Amino acid sequence: MAGSPLPQSFSGPSWLAQVCRTGPARICAVSFEQPKTFFIETFGCQMNFHDSEKVAGSLVSQGYRQVQSIEDADLIFYNTCSIRDKAEQKVFHRLAEFKRLQKLGKKFAVIGCVAQQEGERIFERAPHVSLVAGSASYRNLPEMLVQIGRGERATGLDDRNTDETFETEFTARTNPHRGYITIIEGCDKFCAYCVVPYTRGRERSRTSSSVLEEARRIADSGLTEIQLLGQNVNSYRDPLAKCTFAGLLAEVGQVPGIRRVRFMTSHPRHFTREIVEAIDSVPMLCDHVHLPVQSGSSRVLSAMAREYTREQYLERIAWIRAAKHRSISLTTDIIVGFPGETADEFEQTMTLLEEVQFDAVFSFKYSPRPNTPAIAMENAIPEEEKVRRLAVLNDCQREIQRANYMRHVGQVLEVMVEGYQPARNQVTGRTSQNTTLNFTVPEGLAVPKVGSYAQVSVLRSHPNSLAGEMAAPPVCCTA
Ligand code: 5AD
Ligand code: SF4
């Protein structure tokens, strides 16, 4: 579907222009007479950031105006995350700071995982809050806003068993070069350490036709990269059974104008050969798979309820490595110090690291989370030991990455340009493998625009990035 043109008289800010471009015409009928203003502060994963883009878009469609500071806002949204650490305390601390602003007539809304987890306790501890809603209730935000407008409190906490997803054509996209699309919400996996199934509710997929329609709108708005999102993205099941997850990847890749497609986060249990075949055969699918392993020990994986063994994980890695036409980069998440993890079991995680040679590892100390089975498990690992294991793991991974990245020196890689620092004459780009590649532009050549693609000769490598020089003018530019 083509994006709706902006009205001739449009004089709103550029982010609103983006909402208008990707949404249908009725958004442009919004009255600009003293709209109420809102500000959103977001924490956590990419899904939370994209939820905020959708919440912002749907508020704009209700006549609200997004502002960039708390001072300018009538309504302050706080989109929270509770995946690790003492998230709840941090939220209450921040809400206490907001209290002094209540005198100025501002209203407060707490949304996201801490909102779902703490529920009405938030009103007890922070009486100045007017709205508390978990992500499964965002589609009901317009009604909740009417309620708080009447001076009432509003809650959206009872929708975790819903079949519905939060679909809105109004998305205030904030990333200038990548469009995010949530294809599946919630999670049914119930890993023993994880709050997500309790905070985001049960798994529900969008229809492939609505995903493709959104992909076409993103392409029409001039973006060339799409990232498909889901807590468990490869558990995607088209409710109309028109295509599999791998089929959907391939179809999104073929949307005219789209040059790169990424997806996050895959669960090893549902990772199929078909996904590798899709990446291998559709050039627009990026050479990167993020496949969280969490532990290299089958005993720990079973205690975590991960539903795969070390051997099954390594089998999937072998499929990925066997791709005929592509060199697919692999990244992972690891938790150290899960209750009962012995020194030998931690060592198995280290040998898995050596065996797979990941390009990046996001490593975390196990953090006990409310409502999860792991919180009641015995043999908690002392904090100092978790800190020690994390340091051992990170030291080893740094060396693996150093060697991995060094292999790119001498190659010419295509990057999508993400930024430019004139003071250093340095352009920042990202390769298809998701590696940051900083480069300079030889004298006489134009600096490529953000969102365009450039060929870059890799001259040096670091543990977390590559450095090089632009090899030729960009092959394609976005408008
Ligand atoms: N403690 C530590 N790490 C956790 N993660 C999820 N829950 C916890 C927890 N309770 C990590 C996992 C997951 C990533 C998003 O966060 O590695 O893949
Ligand atoms: Fe959490 Fe496991 Fe679901 Fe990932 S798959 S969101 S770790 S419960």
mmCIF file of C-alpha atoms and ligand atoms in Angstrom, residues 83-84 193-194 292 294 333-335 364-367 369, ligand 1:
data_model
loop_
_atom_site.group_PDB
_atom_site.id
_atom_site.type_symbol
_atom_site.label_atom_id
_atom_site.label_comp_id
_atom_site.label_asym_id
_atom_site.label_seq_id
_atom_site.Cartn_x
_atom_site.Cartn_y
_atom_site.Cartn_z
ATOM 1 C CA ILE A 83 14.218 -8.770 32.587
ATOM 2 C CA ARG A 84 17.161 -8.466 35.019
ATOM 3 C CA TYR A 193 14.661 -17.777 34.898
ATOM 4 C CA CYS A 194 12.569 -15.506 32.679
ATOM 5 C CA PRO A 292 20.792 -17.520 22.479
ATOM 6 C CA GLN A 294 22.272 -19.559 27.656
ATOM 7 C CA ASP A 333 23.192 -14.757 24.943
ATOM 8 C CA ILE A 334 24.687 -16.563 27.929
ATOM 9 C CA ILE A 335 23.687 -16.609 31.596
ATOM 10 C CA PHE A 364 24.618 -11.874 31.993
ATOM 11 C CA LYS A 365 24.903 -12.883 35.627
ATOM 12 C CA TYR A 366 21.821 -14.844 36.623
ATOM 13 C CA SER A 367 19.382 -12.497 38.325
ATOM 14 C CA ARG A 369 13.180 -12.687 39.025
HETATM 15 N N1 5AD B 1 18.949 -13.384 34.675
HETATM 16 C C1 5AD B 1 19.958 -13.141 33.821
HETATM 17 N N2 5AD B 1 19.801 -13.040 32.489
HETATM 18 C C2 5AD B 1 18.542 -13.172 32.022
HETATM 19 N N3 5AD B 1 18.066 -13.107 30.776
HETATM 20 C C3 5AD B 1 16.734 -13.291 30.814
HETATM 21 N N4 5AD B 1 16.337 -13.472 32.080
HETATM 22 C C4 5AD B 1 17.438 -13.401 32.856
HETATM 23 C C5 5AD B 1 17.674 -13.520 34.243
HETATM 24 N N5 5AD B 1 16.683 -13.750 35.107
HETATM 25 C C6 5AD B 1 18.915 -12.907 29.598
HETATM 26 C C7 5AD B 1 18.870 -14.133 28.682
HETATM 27 C C8 5AD B 1 18.047 -13.646 27.532
HETATM 28 C C9 5AD B 1 18.413 -12.172 27.493
HETATM 29 C C10 5AD B 1 17.470 -11.305 26.751
HETATM 30 O O1 5AD B 1 18.436 -11.801 28.849
HETATM 31 O O2 5AD B 1 20.191 -14.422 28.268
HETATM 32 O O3 5AD B 1 18.356 -14.300 26.308
#
